[in-house]
CSV table of N, CA and C in Angstrom, one decimal:
chain,number,residue,atom,x,y,z
B,1,MET,N,68.1,123.6,113.6
B,1,MET,CA,69.0,123.5,114.8
B,1,MET,C,70.3,122.7,114.4
B,2,GLY,N,70.4,122.0,113.3
B,2,GLY,CA,71.6,121.3,112.9
B,2,GLY,C,71.8,120.1,113.7
B,3,GLY,N,72.9,119.3,113.3
B,3,GLY,CA,73.2,118.0,113.9
B,3,GLY,C,74.1,118.3,115.2
B,4,PRO,N,74.5,117.2,115.7
B,4,PRO,CA,75.4,117.3,117.0
B,4,PRO,C,76.7,118.0,116.7
B,5,ARG,N,77.1,118.8,117.6
B,5,ARG,CA,78.3,119.5,117.5
B,5,ARG,C,79.5,118.6,117.7
B,6,ALA,N,80.5,118.8,116.9
B,6,ALA,CA,81.7,117.9,117.0
B,6,ALA,C,82.5,118.3,118.2
B,7,ILE,N,83.0,117.2,118.8
B,7,ILE,CA,83.8,117.4,120.0
B,7,ILE,C,85.3,117.6,119.6
B,8,THR,N,86.0,118.5,120.2
B,8,THR,CA,87.4,118.8,119.8
B,8,THR,C,88.3,118.1,120.8
B,9,LEU,N,89.5,117.8,120.3
B,9,LEU,CA,90.5,117.1,121.2
B,9,LEU,C,90.8,117.9,122.4
B,10,THR,N,90.9,119.2,122.2
B,10,THR,CA,91.3,120.1,123.4
B,10,THR,C,90.2,120.2,124.4
B,11,GLU,N,88.9,120.0,124.0
B,11,GLU,CA,87.8,120.0,125.0
B,11,GLU,C,87.8,118.8,125.9
B,12,ASP,N,87.8,117.6,125.3
B,12,ASP,CA,87.7,116.4,126.0
B,12,ASP,C,88.2,115.2,125.2
B,13,PRO,N,89.5,114.9,125.3
B,13,PRO,CA,90.0,113.8,124.5
B,13,PRO,C,89.4,112.4,124.7
B,14,VAL,N,88.9,112.1,125.9
B,14,VAL,CA,88.3,110.8,126.1
B,14,VAL,C,86.9,110.8,125.4
B,15,ALA,N,86.2,111.9,125.5
B,15,ALA,CA,84.9,111.9,124.8
B,15,ALA,C,85.0,111.9,123.3
B,16,LEU,N,86.1,112.6,122.8
B,16,LEU,CA,86.4,112.5,121.4
B,16,LEU,C,86.7,111.1,120.9
B,17,ALA,N,87.5,110.4,121.7
B,17,ALA,CA,87.9,109.0,121.4
B,17,ALA,C,86.6,108.1,121.3
B,18,ARG,N,85.7,108.3,122.3
B,18,ARG,CA,84.5,107.5,122.4
B,18,ARG,C,83.6,107.8,121.2
B,19,SER,N,83.5,109.1,120.9
B,19,SER,CA,82.7,109.5,119.7
B,19,SER,C,83.2,108.9,118.4
B,20,LEU,N,84.5,109.0,118.2
B,20,LEU,CA,85.1,108.4,117.0
B,20,LEU,C,84.9,106.9,117.0
B,21,GLU,N,85.0,106.3,118.1
B,21,GLU,CA,84.7,104.8,118.1
B,21,GLU,C,83.3,104.5,117.7
B,22,ARG,N,82.3,105.3,118.2
B,22,ARG,CA,80.9,105.1,117.8
B,22,ARG,C,80.7,105.3,116.3
B,23,ILE,N,81.4,106.4,115.8
B,23,ILE,CA,81.3,106.7,114.4
B,23,ILE,C,81.9,105.5,113.5
B,24,ARG,N,83.1,105.1,113.9
B,24,ARG,CA,83.7,104.0,113.2
B,24,ARG,C,82.9,102.7,113.2
B,25,ASP,N,82.4,102.3,114.4
B,25,ASP,CA,81.6,101.1,114.5
B,25,ASP,C,80.3,101.2,113.6
B,26,ALA,N,79.7,102.4,113.6
B,26,ALA,CA,78.5,102.6,112.8
B,26,ALA,C,78.8,102.5,111.3
B,27,VAL,N,79.9,103.1,110.9
B,27,VAL,CA,80.3,103.1,109.4
B,27,VAL,C,80.7,101.7,109.0
B,28,LEU,N,81.5,101.0,109.8
B,28,LEU,CA,81.9,99.7,109.4
B,28,LEU,C,80.8,98.7,109.4
B,29,SER,N,79.8,98.9,110.2
B,29,SER,CA,78.7,97.9,110.3
B,29,SER,C,77.6,98.3,109.3
B,30,GLY,N,77.7,99.4,108.6
B,30,GLY,CA,76.7,99.9,107.6
B,30,GLY,C,75.6,100.7,108.2
B,31,GLY,N,75.7,101.0,109.5
B,31,GLY,CA,74.6,101.7,110.2
B,31,GLY,C,74.8,103.2,110.0
B,32,ALA,N,73.9,104.0,110.7
B,32,ALA,CA,74.0,105.4,110.6
B,32,ALA,C,74.9,105.9,111.7
B,33,ALA,N,75.8,106.7,111.4
B,33,ALA,CA,76.8,107.3,112.3
B,33,ALA,C,76.2,108.5,113.0
B,34,PRO,N,76.5,108.7,114.3
B,34,PRO,CA,76.0,109.8,115.0
B,34,PRO,C,76.4,111.2,114.4
B,35,MET,N,77.5,111.2,113.8
B,35,MET,CA,78.0,112.4,113.0
B,35,MET,C,79.0,111.9,112.0
B,36,ALA,N,79.3,112.7,111.0
B,36,ALA,CA,80.2,112.3,110.0
B,36,ALA,C,81.6,112.6,110.5
B,37,PRO,N,82.6,111.6,110.2
B,37,PRO,CA,84.0,111.9,110.5
B,37,PRO,C,84.5,112.9,109.5
B,38,ARG,N,85.7,113.4,109.7
B,38,ARG,CA,86.4,114.3,108.8
B,38,ARG,C,86.4,113.6,107.4
B,39,GLU,N,86.4,114.4,106.3
B,39,GLU,CA,86.3,113.9,105.0
B,39,GLU,C,87.5,113.0,104.7
B,40,VAL,N,88.7,113.3,105.1
B,40,VAL,CA,89.9,112.5,104.9
B,40,VAL,C,89.7,111.1,105.5
B,41,ILE,N,89.1,111.0,106.7
B,41,ILE,CA,88.8,109.7,107.3
B,41,ILE,C,87.7,109.0,106.5
B,42,SER,N,86.6,109.7,106.1
B,42,SER,CA,85.6,109.0,105.3
B,42,SER,C,86.1,108.4,104.1
B,43,GLU,N,87.0,109.2,103.4
B,43,GLU,CA,87.6,108.7,102.1
B,43,GLU,C,88.4,107.4,102.4
B,44,SER,N,89.2,107.4,103.5
B,44,SER,CA,90.0,106.3,103.8
B,44,SER,C,89.2,105.1,104.1
B,45,TRP,N,88.1,105.3,104.9
B,45,TRP,CA,87.2,104.2,105.2
B,45,TRP,C,86.5,103.6,104.0
B,46,ARG,N,86.1,104.5,103.0
B,46,ARG,CA,85.5,104.1,101.8
B,46,ARG,C,86.4,103.2,101.0
B,47,ARG,N,87.7,103.7,100.9
B,47,ARG,CA,88.7,102.9,100.1
B,47,ARG,C,88.9,101.5,100.8
B,48,SER,N,88.9,101.5,102.1
B,48,SER,CA,89.1,100.2,102.8
B,48,SER,C,87.9,99.3,102.6
B,49,LEU,N,86.7,99.8,102.7
B,49,LEU,CA,85.5,99.0,102.5
B,49,LEU,C,85.4,98.5,101.1
B,50,ALA,N,85.8,99.4,100.1
B,50,ALA,CA,85.7,99.0,98.7
B,50,ALA,C,86.7,97.9,98.4
B,51,ALA,N,87.9,97.9,99.1
B,51,ALA,CA,88.9,96.9,98.9
B,51,ALA,C,88.7,95.7,99.8
B,52,ARG,N,87.6,95.7,100.5
B,52,ARG,CA,87.2,94.6,101.4
B,52,ARG,C,88.3,94.3,102.5
B,53,VAL,N,88.9,95.4,103.0
B,53,VAL,CA,89.9,95.3,104.0
B,53,VAL,C,89.1,95.4,105.4
B,54,ASP,N,89.3,94.3,106.2
B,54,ASP,CA,88.7,94.3,107.5
B,54,ASP,C,89.7,94.9,108.5
B,55,PRO,N,89.4,96.1,109.0
B,55,PRO,CA,90.4,96.7,109.9
B,55,PRO,C,90.7,95.9,111.2
B,56,ASP,N,89.8,95.0,111.5
B,56,ASP,CA,90.0,94.3,112.8
B,56,ASP,C,90.6,92.9,112.5
B,57,ALA,N,90.9,92.6,111.3
B,57,ALA,CA,91.4,91.3,110.9
B,57,ALA,C,92.9,91.4,110.5
B,58,HIS,N,93.3,90.5,109.7
B,58,HIS,CA,94.7,90.5,109.2
B,58,HIS,C,94.9,91.7,108.3
B,59,PRO,N,96.2,92.1,108.2
B,59,PRO,CA,96.5,93.2,107.3
B,59,PRO,C,96.3,92.8,105.9
B,60,PRO,N,96.1,93.7,105.0
B,60,PRO,CA,96.0,93.4,103.6
B,60,PRO,C,97.3,92.8,103.0
B,61,ALA,N,97.1,92.1,102.0
B,61,ALA,CA,98.3,91.5,101.3
B,61,ALA,C,99.1,92.6,100.7
B,62,PRO,N,100.4,92.5,100.6
B,62,PRO,CA,101.3,93.5,99.9
B,62,PRO,C,100.8,93.7,98.5
B,63,LEU,N,100.8,95.0,98.0
B,63,LEU,CA,100.3,95.3,96.7
B,63,LEU,C,101.4,95.0,95.6
B,64,TYR,N,102.6,95.0,96.0
B,64,TYR,CA,103.7,94.9,95.1
B,64,TYR,C,104.6,93.6,95.4
B,65,THR,N,105.0,93.0,94.3
B,65,THR,CA,106.0,91.9,94.5
B,65,THR,C,107.3,92.7,94.7
B,66,PRO,N,108.4,92.1,95.1
B,66,PRO,CA,109.7,92.8,95.3
B,66,PRO,C,110.1,93.5,93.9
B,67,ASP,N,110.0,92.8,92.8
B,67,ASP,CA,110.3,93.4,91.5
B,67,ASP,C,109.5,94.6,91.2
B,68,GLU,N,108.1,94.5,91.4
B,68,GLU,CA,107.2,95.6,91.1
B,68,GLU,C,107.5,96.8,92.0
B,69,LEU,N,107.9,96.5,93.3
B,69,LEU,CA,108.2,97.6,94.2
B,69,LEU,C,109.4,98.3,93.7
B,70,ALA,N,110.4,97.6,93.3
B,70,ALA,CA,111.6,98.3,92.8
B,70,ALA,C,111.3,99.1,91.6
B,71,GLU,N,110.5,98.6,90.7
B,71,GLU,CA,110.1,99.4,89.5
B,71,GLU,C,109.3,100.7,89.9
B,72,ALA,N,108.3,100.5,90.8
B,72,ALA,CA,107.5,101.7,91.3
B,72,ALA,C,108.4,102.7,91.9
B,73,ARG,N,109.4,102.3,92.7
B,73,ARG,CA,110.3,103.2,93.3
B,73,ARG,C,111.2,103.9,92.3
B,74,GLU,N,111.6,103.2,91.2
B,74,GLU,CA,112.4,103.9,90.2
B,74,GLU,C,111.6,104.9,89.4
B,75,ARG,N,110.3,104.7,89.2
B,75,ARG,CA,109.5,105.6,88.5
B,75,ARG,C,109.0,106.8,89.3
B,76,HIS,N,109.1,106.7,90.6
B,76,HIS,CA,108.6,107.8,91.5
B,76,HIS,C,109.4,109.1,91.3
B,77,PRO,N,108.6,110.2,91.3
B,77,PRO,CA,109.3,111.5,91.2
B,77,PRO,C,110.3,111.9,92.2
B,78,LEU,N,110.2,111.3,93.4
B,78,LEU,CA,111.2,111.6,94.5
B,78,LEU,C,112.4,110.6,94.5
B,79,ALA,N,112.4,109.7,93.6
B,79,ALA,CA,113.5,108.7,93.6
B,79,ALA,C,114.9,109.3,93.5
B,80,ALA,N,115.0,110.4,92.7
B,80,ALA,CA,116.3,111.0,92.5
B,80,ALA,C,116.8,111.8,93.8
B,81,VAL,N,115.8,112.2,94.6
B,81,VAL,CA,116.2,113.0,95.8
B,81,VAL,C,116.1,112.2,97.1
B,82,LEU,N,115.7,110.9,97.0
B,82,LEU,CA,115.6,110.1,98.2
B,82,LEU,C,116.9,110.1,99.0
B,83,PRO,N,118.1,109.9,98.3
B,83,PRO,CA,119.3,110.0,99.2
B,83,PRO,C,119.4,111.2,100.0
B,84,LEU,N,119.0,112.4,99.4
B,84,LEU,CA,119.1,113.6,100.2
B,84,LEU,C,118.1,113.6,101.3
B,85,LEU,N,116.9,113.1,101.1
B,85,LEU,CA,115.8,113.0,102.1
B,85,LEU,C,116.3,112.1,103.2
B,86,ARG,N,116.9,111.0,102.8
B,86,ARG,CA,117.5,110.1,103.9
B,86,ARG,C,118.5,110.7,104.7
B,87,SER,N,119.4,111.4,104.1
B,87,SER,CA,120.6,112.0,104.8
B,87,SER,C,120.1,113.2,105.7
B,88,THR,N,119.0,113.8,105.4
B,88,THR,CA,118.6,115.0,106.2
B,88,THR,C,117.4,114.6,107.1
B,89,LEU,N,116.4,114.1,106.6
B,89,LEU,CA,115.2,113.8,107.4
B,89,LEU,C,115.2,112.5,108.2
B,90,VAL,N,115.8,111.5,107.7
B,90,VAL,CA,115.8,110.2,108.4
B,90,VAL,C,116.7,110.3,109.6
B,91,SER,N,117.8,111.0,109.5
B,91,SER,CA,118.7,111.1,110.7
B,91,SER,C,117.9,111.8,111.8
B,92,LEU,N,117.1,112.8,111.5
B,92,LEU,CA,116.3,113.5,112.5
B,92,LEU,C,115.2,112.6,113.0
B,93,ALA,N,114.6,111.8,112.1
B,93,ALA,CA,113.5,111.0,112.5
B,93,ALA,C,114.0,110.0,113.5
B,94,ASP,N,115.2,109.4,113.4
B,94,ASP,CA,115.7,108.5,114.4
B,94,ASP,C,115.8,109.2,115.8
B,95,GLU,N,116.3,110.4,115.8
B,95,GLU,CA,116.5,111.1,117.0
B,95,GLU,C,115.1,111.5,117.6
B,96,ALA,N,114.2,111.9,116.8
B,96,ALA,CA,112.9,112.4,117.2
B,96,ALA,C,111.9,111.3,117.4
B,97,VAL,N,112.2,110.1,117.1
B,97,VAL,CA,111.3,108.9,117.1
B,97,VAL,C,110.2,109.2,116.2
B,98,HIS,N,110.5,109.5,114.9
B,98,HIS,CA,109.5,109.7,113.9
B,98,HIS,C,109.8,108.7,112.7
B,99,VAL,N,109.0,108.7,111.7
B,99,VAL,CA,109.2,107.9,110.6
B,99,VAL,C,108.9,108.7,109.3
B,100,MET,N,109.6,108.5,108.2
B,100,MET,CA,109.4,109.1,107.0
B,100,MET,C,108.7,108.1,106.1
B,101,ILE,N,107.6,108.5,105.5
B,101,ILE,CA,106.9,107.6,104.6
B,101,ILE,C,106.7,108.3,103.3
B,102,VAL,N,107.0,107.6,102.2
B,102,VAL,CA,106.8,108.2,100.8
B,102,VAL,C,105.9,107.2,100.1
B,103,THR,N,104.8,107.7,99.6
B,103,THR,CA,103.8,106.9,98.9
B,103,THR,C,103.7,107.2,97.4
B,104,ASP,N,103.1,106.4,96.7
B,104,ASP,CA,102.8,106.7,95.3
B,104,ASP,C,101.5,107.5,95.2
B,105,ALA,N,101.1,107.9,94.1
B,105,ALA,CA,99.9,108.8,93.9
B,105,ALA,C,98.6,108.2,94.5
B,106,GLU,N,98.6,106.9,94.6
B,106,GLU,CA,97.4,106.2,95.2
B,106,GLU,C,97.5,106.0,96.7
B,107,GLY,N,98.6,106.4,97.3
B,107,GLY,CA,98.8,106.3,98.7
B,107,GLY,C,99.4,105.0,99.2
B,108,ASP,N,99.9,104.2,98.2
B,108,ASP,CA,100.6,102.9,98.6
B,108,ASP,C,102.0,103.3,99.0
B,109,ILE,N,102.4,102.7,100.1
B,109,ILE,CA,103.7,103.0,100.7
B,109,ILE,C,104.8,102.4,99.8
B,110,LEU,N,105.8,103.2,99.4
B,110,LEU,CA,106.9,102.8,98.7
B,110,LEU,C,108.2,102.8,99.5
B,111,TRP,N,108.3,103.8,100.4
B,111,TRP,CA,109.5,103.8,101.3
B,111,TRP,C,108.9,104.2,102.7
B,112,ARG,N,109.5,103.5,103.7
B,112,ARG,CA,109.2,103.8,105.1
B,112,ARG,C,110.5,103.7,105.9
B,113,GLU,N,111.0,104.8,106.3
B,113,GLU,CA,112.3,104.8,107.0
B,113,GLU,C,112.2,105.7,108.2
B,114,GLY,N,113.2,105.5,109.1
B,114,GLY,CA,113.3,106.3,110.3
B,114,GLY,C,113.4,105.4,111.5
B,115,SER,N,112.9,105.9,112.6
B,115,SER,CA,113.0,105.2,113.9
B,115,SER,C,112.5,103.7,113.8
B,116,ALA,N,113.3,102.8,114.2
B,116,ALA,CA,112.9,101.4,114.2
B,116,ALA,C,111.7,101.1,115.1
B,117,ALA,N,111.7,101.7,116.2
B,117,ALA,CA,110.5,101.5,117.1
B,117,ALA,C,109.2,102.0,116.5
B,118,VAL,N,109.3,103.1,115.8
B,118,VAL,CA,108.0,103.6,115.1
B,118,VAL,C,107.7,102.8,113.9
B,119,ARG,N,108.7,102.3,113.2
B,119,ARG,CA,108.4,101.4,112.0
B,119,ARG,C,107.7,100.2,112.5
B,120,ARG,N,108.2,99.6,113.6
B,120,ARG,CA,107.6,98.4,114.1
B,120,ARG,C,106.1,98.6,114.6
B,121,ALA,N,105.9,99.8,115.2
B,121,ALA,CA,104.6,100.1,115.7
B,121,ALA,C,103.7,100.3,114.5
B,122,ALA,N,104.2,100.8,113.4
B,122,ALA,CA,103.4,101.1,112.2
B,122,ALA,C,103.2,99.8,111.3
B,123,ASP,N,103.9,98.7,111.6
B,123,ASP,CA,103.8,97.5,110.8
B,123,ASP,C,102.4,97.1,110.5
B,124,PRO,N,101.4,97.1,111.4
B,124,PRO,CA,100.1,96.7,111.1
B,124,PRO,C,99.4,97.6,110.0
B,125,VAL,N,99.9,98.8,109.8
B,125,VAL,CA,99.3,99.7,108.8
B,125,VAL,C,99.6,99.1,107.4
B,126,GLY,N,100.7,98.5,107.2
B,126,GLY,CA,101.1,98.0,105.9
B,126,GLY,C,101.8,99.0,105.1
């Protein structure tokens, strides 16, 4: 008969939010989740748990010093085209209230540009 059927956002967004909260609470407490989250979410949670990041506490410390960040940005494959990205995407991001984020291969944020309101809202993400 299989496990519980996943709830979709279009069916019932409130039920989906409650289901995801139960899954999150179970995973973070080490208990059994009522169903598995999407793989991309599971991987993110595993990385957070391995790094001992408490999602309900203070944000993690920055990974780079200012000098290390400058070096990582210089080595990044998109460094040469970032001015073009800024001139095309970021101007649209401001108008559309979006943000452009460029990460390194490990997912660490190197650049975050666009709407100031969205950047402030994203500050807790690090």
